[in-house]
Amino acid sequence: MSRRLFAAGSGDVPVTEPVCRKVPFWRSTRKGLTFLGLALLLMPVILALAGLAVFAPPGVRDFMETLRDAYVWHVVGFTFLQALLSTLLSLMGGLLLARSLFRRGAFAGRVWLERLMLLPMVLPQIVVVLGFLAVWGRQGWIRHLIYLAGVDTDVSIYGLTGILMAHAFYNVPLAARLLLARLEGVPGEYWRLAAQLGMPPLRVFTLVEWPAMRTVLPGVGVLIFMLCATSFTVVLILGGGPAATTLEVAIYQALRFDFMPERAMVLSLLQLMLMAAVHIILRYFGAPEQGEAGSFRRDVRHPFAYRAGARVWDVAVITMAALYLILPLAAVIIDGVAAFSTTVLLREEVMDAVLTSLSVSVAAAHFALFVVFLMLAYLHHPRGILPDDGWTRFSDAIASLVLVVPVVTLAAGWFLLLLVFDAVELMAPVVVIVLNAIMVLPFVWRVLNPAARMVQDRNGRLTVQLAMGWRARVRLVDWPLLKKAVGLAIALAMAMSVGDLGSIALFGSESFHTLPWLIYRALGSYRSDEAASLSLLLLIMVGGFLSVAGLFETSAEGRKGTVPAVKR
Amino acid sequence: MAETQENGQVKSLKLGEGHVITLRIEPPIMHGDEGERRAVKGLSIRLAQTCVHWSGDVRLCYDLDIPAGSFVTITGPSGAGKSTLLELIAGFITPECGRVFIGEEDVTCLPPGERPVSMLFQDNNLFAHLDAFTNAGLGLNPTGRFSAEEREKIYQVFKQLGLSGLEKRLPAQLSGGQRQRVALARILLRDSPVILLDEPYTGLDDQLRKDLEKCIQDMWQKDFPTILMIAHMQSLALSGMTM
């Protein structure tokens, strides 16, 4: 096909074919490596789908029969309902908290509060849930307070209430951080103008605050919905029965207790369809930008910052939020110390679990890092430019797609597949490591991708100009500039995977178990003291990883190496 | 379009509607003071109907022939396509049509590292995390593992450019003028026949600019590599007075 191009000043220049032949991707090392990385990431997902397919009902009629199961539809309905309510609650709470934080500006302890708001993303869910029970449960602190006040209520934390409260613990801070970033992005003149015009509070909200936040609300909402719809640990423990069961929990129970592979398969399929729909919606609204924590601007204040009423309100909102976040943690620490017992902690089983947890998280973090490195190989463009092409979009899309692959659904696929080969026990460690790696990969990607892109943007042209080989380039440029981000990514990934219950729940056994699995088992048999001391142990491990991550983060230049904001 | 002036030939080049750049081409001095013939290291550069996509419908087309060993000063309004010309020659962009020749060789499809070209960028000229010595030395040996002989050579160039004593400093600990000279040291050490300088005087005050200008002139007059330099309008006016 020939096209004619106008060449100004020099008459028509016919162009028939590209000037330089394009190298096919399998001949280009950088693209080949990226392809390999993507394949390594997608392979486990595809194999899990294959596992689900094995147990698909043989015919359409049988399939429809399974779908007619009332329980299945109850589960779908509840998953949807609790995710929707959680989202609305989190958005409202986040909006209030963001406004108050913005209005108060700098105050003593703000930095700590912002760190506290990052914490739910990386804390083991099972620990958080235990803390929640200790604060809000039947024997909890709040209940005691209410009782002392002379009121005897019988509201239980189990069921929808508890699930919503726990999801708010995770997602109110997330929503608040994303919305706060928007408020901080409002030009200072707007606030000054509002003050000058003497706008009443409601006008300020409708004319300045709401328009600033409105644009990200759908994106944030869909993100939170997605995280709540795939929630496993929270629902497993706080759901408290078949009435309050989400798809993830139902899949787990179908395989682990009832052993109904067909039902598990149908539930998984529904879960995947729900996730796919949500993901499409998320892409439509655009994923929200991750706001920088503490990007606070001192120069401009909200027009009502100094009003007494606003001040009292803000202090109340911020204090309540801080207490809501801090109480469960405090409860885990206090109960853990109170129940401290060397006989529990020094049991061989516990030592085993600690070692297994550590090895699984080390292996998972490094596997995820390896895959991310492969996925970033395409950045080494032979002409030194920063690639912004199909490979960029594709790898970005895949990395964020993994975020919506529900871990228990994947685990179910693997479980079914291995069942066919009678290799569940044999392969359990490998599967748990791979699933954990897939789970932490989006976060590793979010730390390393921007860092690697910046390195290429700044240094790419110089490296190709000097004809550095890839070895010299990695040694002289990439490694020195990326090692802090790598440290941060590994520490963060380990903190996240060491406390995960989703993948070990299906594959754990007496011979292969991690700390979260032991905690869950102790909880299941009402050994709450054992659960408390094991939780403290797990919390200490996570705290260790996080402080290592903090070291890398503070020593990284500026505050650029930000902790990613999303955790399932 | 071409007119001959005292110091070289001035050429206006229309690249596209509203995109005009001016080249002042100064030929090498072929004969020394005693009339001996001087060696010219530089290679000629030829762009034959070479077009790149600019933005929207706009396409910039270059058609030019630069004799070996010339010193070419390029001026033009910002956004006219001056840097694009250097990037075409250095190989950071590939044209949509036409060819690029350096010497006799068609380099259109060669990656930047395989072209006999060194370029001084407008920014990010040095690796911010490597010291001045390593940064300059990479021109000689891109692995960064220097032999004793190579180290000696690097020290020599540092001395020549008045950079002695600054070897261990990171770019952030150097002044703007010193940074440019370290980048120039790297180019000197790389010793390639074609040298591209993208606004080397940006951000330098008068005295520093003159110092750097002298370094560049010395580099040219030593063995006449082909040099293409983009200059600010203002600095061209100044250099017109001094040269």
mmCIF file with all atom_site columns, C-alpha atoms in Angstrom, chain A residues 59-240:
data_model
loop_
_atom_site.group_PDB
_atom_site.id
_atom_site.type_symbol
_atom_site.label_atom_id
_atom_site.label_alt_id
_atom_site.label_comp_id
_atom_site.label_asym_id
_atom_site.label_entity_id
_atom_site.label_seq_id
_atom_site.pdbx_PDB_ins_code
_atom_site.Cartn_x
_atom_site.Cartn_y
_atom_site.Cartn_z
_atom_site.occupancy
_atom_site.B_iso_or_equiv
_atom_site.pdbx_formal_charge
_atom_site.auth_seq_id
_atom_site.auth_comp_id
_atom_site.auth_asym_id
_atom_site.auth_atom_id
_atom_site.pdbx_PDB_model_num
ATOM 1   C CA . GLY A 1 59  ? -23.730 -30.322 29.720 1.00 0.00 ? 59  GLY A CA 1
ATOM 2   C CA . VAL A 1 60  ? -25.589 -27.074 29.516 1.00 0.00 ? 60  VAL A CA 1
ATOM 3   C CA . ARG A 1 61  ? -28.557 -28.659 31.246 1.00 0.00 ? 61  ARG A CA 1
ATOM 4   C CA . ASP A 1 62  ? -26.463 -29.736 34.260 1.00 0.00 ? 62  ASP A CA 1
ATOM 5   C CA . PHE A 1 63  ? -24.921 -26.324 34.329 1.00 0.00 ? 63  PHE A CA 1
ATOM 6   C CA . MET A 1 64  ? -28.295 -24.644 34.459 1.00 0.00 ? 64  MET A CA 1
ATOM 7   C CA . GLU A 1 65  ? -29.272 -27.064 37.187 1.00 0.00 ? 65  GLU A CA 1
ATOM 8   C CA . THR A 1 66  ? -26.374 -25.885 39.376 1.00 0.00 ? 66  THR A CA 1
ATOM 9   C CA . LEU A 1 67  ? -27.322 -22.309 38.659 1.00 0.00 ? 67  LEU A CA 1
ATOM 10  C CA . ARG A 1 68  ? -30.835 -22.940 39.934 1.00 0.00 ? 68  ARG A CA 1
ATOM 11  C CA . ASP A 1 69  ? -29.311 -23.554 43.382 1.00 0.00 ? 69  ASP A CA 1
ATOM 12  C CA . ALA A 1 70  ? -30.900 -20.924 45.637 1.00 0.00 ? 70  ALA A CA 1
ATOM 13  C CA . TYR A 1 71  ? -27.826 -20.867 47.876 1.00 0.00 ? 71  TYR A CA 1
ATOM 14  C CA . VAL A 1 72  ? -25.646 -19.764 44.969 1.00 0.00 ? 72  VAL A CA 1
ATOM 15  C CA . TRP A 1 73  ? -27.864 -16.781 44.256 1.00 0.00 ? 73  TRP A CA 1
ATOM 16  C CA . HIS A 1 74  ? -28.100 -15.896 47.892 1.00 0.00 ? 74  HIS A CA 1
ATOM 17  C CA . VAL A 1 75  ? -24.307 -15.752 48.010 1.00 0.00 ? 75  VAL A CA 1
ATOM 18  C CA . VAL A 1 76  ? -24.117 -13.619 44.879 1.00 0.00 ? 76  VAL A CA 1
ATOM 19  C CA . GLY A 1 77  ? -26.727 -11.270 46.292 1.00 0.00 ? 77  GLY A CA 1
ATOM 20  C CA . PHE A 1 78  ? -24.959 -10.919 49.608 1.00 0.00 ? 78  PHE A CA 1
ATOM 21  C CA . THR A 1 79  ? -21.583 -10.355 47.959 1.00 0.00 ? 79  THR A CA 1
ATOM 22  C CA . PHE A 1 80  ? -23.069 -7.556  45.917 1.00 0.00 ? 80  PHE A CA 1
ATOM 23  C CA . LEU A 1 81  ? -25.027 -6.038  48.795 1.00 0.00 ? 81  LEU A CA 1
ATOM 24  C CA . GLN A 1 82  ? -22.194 -5.958  51.316 1.00 0.00 ? 82  GLN A CA 1
ATOM 25  C CA . ALA A 1 83  ? -19.760 -4.588  48.731 1.00 0.00 ? 83  ALA A CA 1
ATOM 26  C CA . LEU A 1 84  ? -22.205 -1.853  47.757 1.00 0.00 ? 84  LEU A CA 1
ATOM 27  C CA . LEU A 1 85  ? -22.955 -0.862  51.343 1.00 0.00 ? 85  LEU A CA 1
ATOM 28  C CA . SER A 1 86  ? -19.271 -1.007  52.280 1.00 0.00 ? 86  SER A CA 1
ATOM 29  C CA . THR A 1 87  ? -18.467 1.246   49.349 1.00 0.00 ? 87  THR A CA 1
ATOM 30  C CA . LEU A 1 88  ? -21.097 3.835   50.238 1.00 0.00 ? 88  LEU A CA 1
ATOM 31  C CA . LEU A 1 89  ? -20.055 3.815   53.881 1.00 0.00 ? 89  LEU A CA 1
ATOM 32  C CA . SER A 1 90  ? -16.381 4.134   53.010 1.00 0.00 ? 90  SER A CA 1
ATOM 33  C CA . LEU A 1 91  ? -16.979 6.959   50.562 1.00 0.00 ? 91  LEU A CA 1
ATOM 34  C CA . MET A 1 92  ? -19.051 8.933   53.045 1.00 0.00 ? 92  MET A CA 1
ATOM 35  C CA . GLY A 1 93  ? -16.575 8.383   55.867 1.00 0.00 ? 93  GLY A CA 1
ATOM 36  C CA . GLY A 1 94  ? -13.660 9.143   53.576 1.00 0.00 ? 94  GLY A CA 1
ATOM 37  C CA . LEU A 1 95  ? -15.284 12.351  52.405 1.00 0.00 ? 95  LEU A CA 1
ATOM 38  C CA . LEU A 1 96  ? -15.853 13.591  55.940 1.00 0.00 ? 96  LEU A CA 1
ATOM 39  C CA . LEU A 1 97  ? -12.352 12.660  57.034 1.00 0.00 ? 97  LEU A CA 1
ATOM 40  C CA . ALA A 1 98  ? -10.730 14.219  53.967 1.00 0.00 ? 98  ALA A CA 1
ATOM 41  C CA . ARG A 1 99  ? -12.568 17.517  54.485 1.00 0.00 ? 99  ARG A CA 1
ATOM 42  C CA . SER A 1 100 ? -11.638 17.696  58.137 1.00 0.00 ? 100 SER A CA 1
ATOM 43  C CA . LEU A 1 101 ? -8.015  16.819  57.480 1.00 0.00 ? 101 LEU A CA 1
ATOM 44  C CA . PHE A 1 102 ? -7.797  19.450  54.785 1.00 0.00 ? 102 PHE A CA 1
ATOM 45  C CA . ARG A 1 103 ? -9.432  22.125  56.903 1.00 0.00 ? 103 ARG A CA 1
ATOM 46  C CA . ARG A 1 104 ? -7.210  21.486  59.893 1.00 0.00 ? 104 ARG A CA 1
ATOM 47  C CA . GLY A 1 105 ? -4.009  21.677  57.874 1.00 0.00 ? 105 GLY A CA 1
ATOM 48  C CA . ALA A 1 106 ? -0.901  20.963  59.895 1.00 0.00 ? 106 ALA A CA 1
ATOM 49  C CA . PHE A 1 107 ? -1.441  19.809  63.450 1.00 0.00 ? 107 PHE A CA 1
ATOM 50  C CA . ALA A 1 108 ? 0.619   17.902  65.935 1.00 0.00 ? 108 ALA A CA 1
ATOM 51  C CA . GLY A 1 109 ? 0.438   14.231  65.046 1.00 0.00 ? 109 GLY A CA 1
ATOM 52  C CA . ARG A 1 110 ? -0.781  14.688  61.498 1.00 0.00 ? 110 ARG A CA 1
ATOM 53  C CA . VAL A 1 111 ? 2.218   12.842  60.108 1.00 0.00 ? 111 VAL A CA 1
ATOM 54  C CA . TRP A 1 112 ? 1.480   9.956   62.453 1.00 0.00 ? 112 TRP A CA 1
ATOM 55  C CA . LEU A 1 113 ? -2.159  9.930   61.527 1.00 0.00 ? 113 LEU A CA 1
ATOM 56  C CA . GLU A 1 114 ? -1.246  9.748   57.850 1.00 0.00 ? 114 GLU A CA 1
ATOM 57  C CA . ARG A 1 115 ? 1.046   6.809   58.535 1.00 0.00 ? 115 ARG A CA 1
ATOM 58  C CA . LEU A 1 116 ? -1.720  5.183   60.539 1.00 0.00 ? 116 LEU A CA 1
ATOM 59  C CA . MET A 1 117 ? -4.007  5.619   57.532 1.00 0.00 ? 117 MET A CA 1
ATOM 60  C CA . LEU A 1 118 ? -1.549  3.672   55.360 1.00 0.00 ? 118 LEU A CA 1
ATOM 61  C CA . LEU A 1 119 ? -1.319  0.834   57.829 1.00 0.00 ? 119 LEU A CA 1
ATOM 62  C CA . PRO A 1 120 ? -4.567  -1.093  57.104 1.00 0.00 ? 120 PRO A CA 1
ATOM 63  C CA . MET A 1 121 ? -3.302  -1.788  53.581 1.00 0.00 ? 121 MET A CA 1
ATOM 64  C CA . VAL A 1 122 ? -0.377  -3.821  54.841 1.00 0.00 ? 122 VAL A CA 1
ATOM 65  C CA . LEU A 1 123 ? -1.616  -5.372  58.053 1.00 0.00 ? 123 LEU A CA 1
ATOM 66  C CA . PRO A 1 124 ? -2.630  -9.050  58.026 1.00 0.00 ? 124 PRO A CA 1
ATOM 67  C CA . GLN A 1 125 ? -6.391  -9.173  57.798 1.00 0.00 ? 125 GLN A CA 1
ATOM 68  C CA . ILE A 1 126 ? -6.673  -11.900 60.366 1.00 0.00 ? 126 ILE A CA 1
ATOM 69  C CA . VAL A 1 127 ? -4.876  -9.731  62.915 1.00 0.00 ? 127 VAL A CA 1
ATOM 70  C CA . VAL A 1 128 ? -7.126  -6.771  62.160 1.00 0.00 ? 128 VAL A CA 1
ATOM 71  C CA . VAL A 1 129 ? -10.230 -8.915  62.518 1.00 0.00 ? 129 VAL A CA 1
ATOM 72  C CA . LEU A 1 130 ? -9.026  -10.250 65.862 1.00 0.00 ? 130 LEU A CA 1
ATOM 73  C CA . GLY A 1 131 ? -8.443  -6.689  67.015 1.00 0.00 ? 131 GLY A CA 1
ATOM 74  C CA . PHE A 1 132 ? -11.920 -5.799  65.859 1.00 0.00 ? 132 PHE A CA 1
ATOM 75  C CA . LEU A 1 133 ? -13.422 -8.646  67.884 1.00 0.00 ? 133 LEU A CA 1
ATOM 76  C CA . ALA A 1 134 ? -11.474 -7.538  70.934 1.00 0.00 ? 134 ALA A CA 1
ATOM 77  C CA . VAL A 1 135 ? -12.815 -4.001  70.641 1.00 0.00 ? 135 VAL A CA 1
ATOM 78  C CA . TRP A 1 136 ? -16.330 -4.485  69.329 1.00 0.00 ? 136 TRP A CA 1
ATOM 79  C CA . GLY A 1 137 ? -17.095 -8.125  70.090 1.00 0.00 ? 137 GLY A CA 1
ATOM 80  C CA . ARG A 1 138 ? -19.231 -9.721  72.779 1.00 0.00 ? 138 ARG A CA 1
ATOM 81  C CA . GLN A 1 139 ? -16.392 -9.564  75.313 1.00 0.00 ? 139 GLN A CA 1
ATOM 82  C CA . GLY A 1 140 ? -14.980 -6.408  73.761 1.00 0.00 ? 140 GLY A CA 1
ATOM 83  C CA . TRP A 1 141 ? -13.947 -3.088  75.240 1.00 0.00 ? 141 TRP A CA 1
ATOM 84  C CA . ILE A 1 142 ? -16.817 -1.066  73.810 1.00 0.00 ? 142 ILE A CA 1
ATOM 85  C CA . ARG A 1 143 ? -19.339 -3.570  75.066 1.00 0.00 ? 143 ARG A CA 1
ATOM 86  C CA . HIS A 1 144 ? -17.867 -3.246  78.545 1.00 0.00 ? 144 HIS A CA 1
ATOM 87  C CA . LEU A 1 145 ? -18.082 0.531   78.333 1.00 0.00 ? 145 LEU A CA 1
ATOM 88  C CA . ILE A 1 146 ? -21.712 0.396   77.282 1.00 0.00 ? 146 ILE A CA 1
ATOM 89  C CA . TYR A 1 147 ? -22.438 -2.094  80.028 1.00 0.00 ? 147 TYR A CA 1
ATOM 90  C CA . LEU A 1 148 ? -20.801 0.163   82.604 1.00 0.00 ? 148 LEU A CA 1
ATOM 91  C CA . ALA A 1 149 ? -23.017 2.978   81.373 1.00 0.00 ? 149 ALA A CA 1
ATOM 92  C CA . GLY A 1 150 ? -25.933 0.835   82.394 1.00 0.00 ? 150 GLY A CA 1
ATOM 93  C CA . VAL A 1 151 ? -27.200 -0.150  78.954 1.00 0.00 ? 151 VAL A CA 1
ATOM 94  C CA . ASP A 1 152 ? -27.349 -3.777  77.922 1.00 0.00 ? 152 ASP A CA 1
ATOM 95  C CA . THR A 1 153 ? -27.549 -4.132  74.162 1.00 0.00 ? 153 THR A CA 1
ATOM 96  C CA . ASP A 1 154 ? -27.504 -7.309  72.233 1.00 0.00 ? 154 ASP A CA 1
ATOM 97  C CA . VAL A 1 155 ? -26.171 -6.095  68.903 1.00 0.00 ? 155 VAL A CA 1
ATOM 98  C CA . SER A 1 156 ? -23.727 -8.649  67.585 1.00 0.00 ? 156 SER A CA 1
ATOM 99  C CA . ILE A 1 157 ? -20.634 -7.810  65.573 1.00 0.00 ? 157 ILE A CA 1
ATOM 100 C CA . TYR A 1 158 ? -21.071 -10.998 63.561 1.00 0.00 ? 158 TYR A CA 1
ATOM 101 C CA . GLY A 1 159 ? -22.896 -10.668 60.262 1.00 0.00 ? 159 GLY A CA 1
ATOM 102 C CA . LEU A 1 160 ? -23.354 -7.709  57.993 1.00 0.00 ? 160 LEU A CA 1
ATOM 103 C CA . THR A 1 161 ? -22.629 -5.111  60.705 1.00 0.00 ? 161 THR A CA 1
ATOM 104 C CA . GLY A 1 162 ? -19.194 -6.499  61.489 1.00 0.00 ? 162 GLY A CA 1
ATOM 105 C CA . ILE A 1 163 ? -18.314 -6.935  57.829 1.00 0.00 ? 163 ILE A CA 1
ATOM 106 C CA . LEU A 1 164 ? -19.238 -3.330  57.057 1.00 0.00 ? 164 LEU A CA 1
ATOM 107 C CA . MET A 1 165 ? -17.306 -2.052  60.064 1.00 0.00 ? 165 MET A CA 1
ATOM 108 C CA . ALA A 1 166 ? -14.186 -3.986  59.129 1.00 0.00 ? 166 ALA A CA 1
ATOM 109 C CA . HIS A 1 167 ? -14.416 -2.906  55.499 1.00 0.00 ? 167 HIS A CA 1
ATOM 110 C CA . ALA A 1 168 ? -14.742 0.691   56.660 1.00 0.00 ? 168 ALA A CA 1
ATOM 111 C CA . PHE A 1 169 ? -11.535 0.204   58.656 1.00 0.00 ? 169 PHE A CA 1
ATOM 112 C CA . TYR A 1 170 ? -9.775  -0.639  55.401 1.00 0.00 ? 170 TYR A CA 1
ATOM 113 C CA . ASN A 1 171 ? -11.437 1.681   52.971 1.00 0.00 ? 171 ASN A CA 1
ATOM 114 C CA . VAL A 1 172 ? -12.286 4.891   54.819 1.00 0.00 ? 172 VAL A CA 1
ATOM 115 C CA . PRO A 1 173 ? -8.569  5.756   55.067 1.00 0.00 ? 173 PRO A CA 1
ATOM 116 C CA . LEU A 1 174 ? -8.084  4.765   51.416 1.00 0.00 ? 174 LEU A CA 1
ATOM 117 C CA . ALA A 1 175 ? -10.961 6.958   50.221 1.00 0.00 ? 175 ALA A CA 1
ATOM 118 C CA . ALA A 1 176 ? -9.882  9.790   52.513 1.00 0.00 ? 176 ALA A CA 1
ATOM 119 C CA . ARG A 1 177 ? -6.348  9.759   51.151 1.00 0.00 ? 177 ARG A CA 1
ATOM 120 C CA . LEU A 1 178 ? -7.465  9.801   47.530 1.00 0.00 ? 178 LEU A CA 1
ATOM 121 C CA . LEU A 1 179 ? -10.028 12.557  48.147 1.00 0.00 ? 179 LEU A CA 1
ATOM 122 C CA . LEU A 1 180 ? -7.627  14.609  50.268 1.00 0.00 ? 180 LEU A CA 1
ATOM 123 C CA . ALA A 1 181 ? -5.205  14.644  47.343 1.00 0.00 ? 181 ALA A CA 1
ATOM 124 C CA . ARG A 1 182 ? -7.954  16.216  45.241 1.00 0.00 ? 182 ARG A CA 1
ATOM 125 C CA . LEU A 1 183 ? -8.738  18.885  47.815 1.00 0.00 ? 183 LEU A CA 1
ATOM 126 C CA . GLU A 1 184 ? -5.049  19.709  48.064 1.00 0.00 ? 184 GLU A CA 1
ATOM 127 C CA . GLY A 1 185 ? -4.955  20.085  44.320 1.00 0.00 ? 185 GLY A CA 1
ATOM 128 C CA . VAL A 1 186 ? -7.552  22.892  44.379 1.00 0.00 ? 186 VAL A CA 1
ATOM 129 C CA . PRO A 1 187 ? -5.843  26.167  43.436 1.00 0.00 ? 187 PRO A CA 1
ATOM 130 C CA . GLY A 1 188 ? -5.395  28.436  46.431 1.00 0.00 ? 188 GLY A CA 1
ATOM 131 C CA . GLU A 1 189 ? -7.202  31.267  44.684 1.00 0.00 ? 189 GLU A CA 1
ATOM 132 C CA . TYR A 1 190 ? -10.459 29.304  44.858 1.00 0.00 ? 190 TYR A CA 1
ATOM 133 C CA . TRP A 1 191 ? -10.342 29.211  48.656 1.00 0.00 ? 191 TRP A CA 1
ATOM 134 C CA . ARG A 1 192 ? -9.358  32.863  48.829 1.00 0.00 ? 192 ARG A CA 1
ATOM 135 C CA . LEU A 1 193 ? -12.151 33.814  46.475 1.00 0.00 ? 193 LEU A CA 1
ATOM 136 C CA . ALA A 1 194 ? -14.690 31.800  48.465 1.00 0.00 ? 194 ALA A CA 1
ATOM 137 C CA . ALA A 1 195 ? -13.555 33.556  51.639 1.00 0.00 ? 195 ALA A CA 1
ATOM 138 C CA . GLN A 1 196 ? -13.661 36.962  49.989 1.00 0.00 ? 196 GLN A CA 1
ATOM 139 C CA . LEU A 1 197 ? -17.164 36.425  48.641 1.00 0.00 ? 197 LEU A CA 1
ATOM 140 C CA . GLY A 1 198 ? -18.298 35.308  52.064 1.00 0.00 ? 198 GLY A CA 1
ATOM 141 C CA . MET A 1 199 ? -19.737 32.042  50.795 1.00 0.00 ? 199 MET A CA 1
ATOM 142 C CA . PRO A 1 200 ? -21.726 30.057  53.347 1.00 0.00 ? 200 PRO A CA 1
ATOM 143 C CA . PRO A 1 201 ? -20.371 26.556  54.144 1.00 0.00 ? 201 PRO A CA 1
ATOM 144 C CA . LEU A 1 202 ? -22.879 24.781  51.939 1.00 0.00 ? 202 LEU A CA 1
ATOM 145 C CA . ARG A 1 203 ? -21.913 26.931  48.945 1.00 0.00 ? 203 ARG A CA 1
ATOM 146 C CA . VAL A 1 204 ? -18.222 26.262  49.537 1.00 0.00 ? 204 VAL A CA 1
ATOM 147 C CA . PHE A 1 205 ? -19.035 22.578  49.528 1.00 0.00 ? 205 PHE A CA 1
ATOM 148 C CA . THR A 1 206 ? -21.159 22.605  46.378 1.00 0.00 ? 206 THR A CA 1
ATOM 149 C CA . LEU A 1 207 ? -19.014 25.084  44.427 1.00 0.00 ? 207 LEU A CA 1
ATOM 150 C CA . VAL A 1 208 ? -15.468 24.187  45.443 1.00 0.00 ? 208 VAL A CA 1
ATOM 151 C CA . GLU A 1 209 ? -15.101 20.978  47.437 1.00 0.00 ? 209 GLU A CA 1
ATOM 152 C CA . TRP A 1 210 ? -17.608 18.753  45.685 1.00 0.00 ? 210 TRP A CA 1
ATOM 153 C CA . PRO A 1 211 ? -16.480 19.581  42.110 1.00 0.00 ? 211 PRO A CA 1
ATOM 154 C CA . ALA A 1 212 ? -12.895 18.821  43.121 1.00 0.00 ? 212 ALA A CA 1
ATOM 155 C CA . MET A 1 213 ? -13.769 15.430  44.594 1.00 0.00 ? 213 MET A CA 1
ATOM 156 C CA . ARG A 1 214 ? -16.573 14.441  42.240 1.00 0.00 ? 214 ARG A CA 1
ATOM 157 C CA . THR A 1 215 ? -14.273 13.484  39.389 1.00 0.00 ? 215 THR A CA 1
ATOM 158 C CA . VAL A 1 216 ? -12.500 10.762  41.364 1.00 0.00 ? 216 VAL A CA 1
ATOM 159 C CA . LEU A 1 217 ? -15.473 9.474   43.345 1.00 0.00 ? 217 LEU A CA 1
ATOM 160 C CA . PRO A 1 218 ? -16.633 6.912   40.731 1.00 0.00 ? 218 PRO A CA 1
ATOM 161 C CA . GLY A 1 219 ? -13.107 5.541   40.304 1.00 0.00 ? 219 GLY A CA 1
ATOM 162 C CA . VAL A 1 220 ? -12.504 5.329   44.044 1.00 0.00 ? 220 VAL A CA 1
ATOM 163 C CA . GLY A 1 221 ? -15.939 3.805   44.517 1.00 0.00 ? 221 GLY A CA 1
ATOM 164 C CA . VAL A 1 222 ? -15.404 1.061   41.958 1.00 0.00 ? 222 VAL A CA 1
ATOM 165 C CA . LEU A 1 223 ? -11.982 0.309   43.420 1.00 0.00 ? 223 LEU A CA 1
ATOM 166 C CA . ILE A 1 224 ? -13.425 -0.068  46.921 1.00 0.00 ? 224 ILE A CA 1
ATOM 167 C CA . PHE A 1 225 ? -16.323 -2.135  45.610 1.00 0.00 ? 225 PHE A CA 1
ATOM 168 C CA . MET A 1 226 ? -13.860 -4.471  43.957 1.00 0.00 ? 226 MET A CA 1
ATOM 169 C CA . LEU A 1 227 ? -11.774 -4.855  47.091 1.00 0.00 ? 227 LEU A CA 1
ATOM 170 C CA . CYS A 1 228 ? -14.857 -5.536  49.225 1.00 0.00 ? 228 CYS A CA 1
ATOM 171 C CA . ALA A 1 229 ? -16.357 -7.974  46.728 1.00 0.00 ? 229 ALA A CA 1
ATOM 172 C CA . THR A 1 230 ? -13.204 -10.134 46.896 1.00 0.00 ? 230 THR A CA 1
ATOM 173 C CA . SER A 1 231 ? -12.847 -9.811  50.650 1.00 0.00 ? 231 SER A CA 1
ATOM 174 C CA . PHE A 1 232 ? -12.156 -13.192 52.210 1.00 0.00 ? 232 PHE A CA 1
ATOM 175 C CA . THR A 1 233 ? -10.707 -13.167 55.716 1.00 0.00 ? 233 THR A CA 1
ATOM 176 C CA . VAL A 1 234 ? -13.015 -10.475 57.061 1.00 0.00 ? 234 VAL A CA 1
ATOM 177 C CA . VAL A 1 235 ? -16.136 -12.270 55.837 1.00 0.00 ? 235 VAL A CA 1
ATOM 178 C CA . LEU A 1 236 ? -14.854 -15.710 56.805 1.00 0.00 ? 236 LEU A CA 1
ATOM 179 C CA . ILE A 1 237 ? -14.473 -14.719 60.447 1.00 0.00 ? 237 ILE A CA 1
ATOM 180 C CA . LEU A 1 238 ? -16.980 -11.899 60.912 1.00 0.00 ? 238 LEU A CA 1
ATOM 181 C CA . GLY A 1 239 ? -19.671 -13.334 58.618 1.00 0.00 ? 239 GLY A CA 1
ATOM 182 C CA . GLY A 1 240 ? -20.448 -15.925 61.201 1.00 0.00 ? 240 GLY A CA 1
#
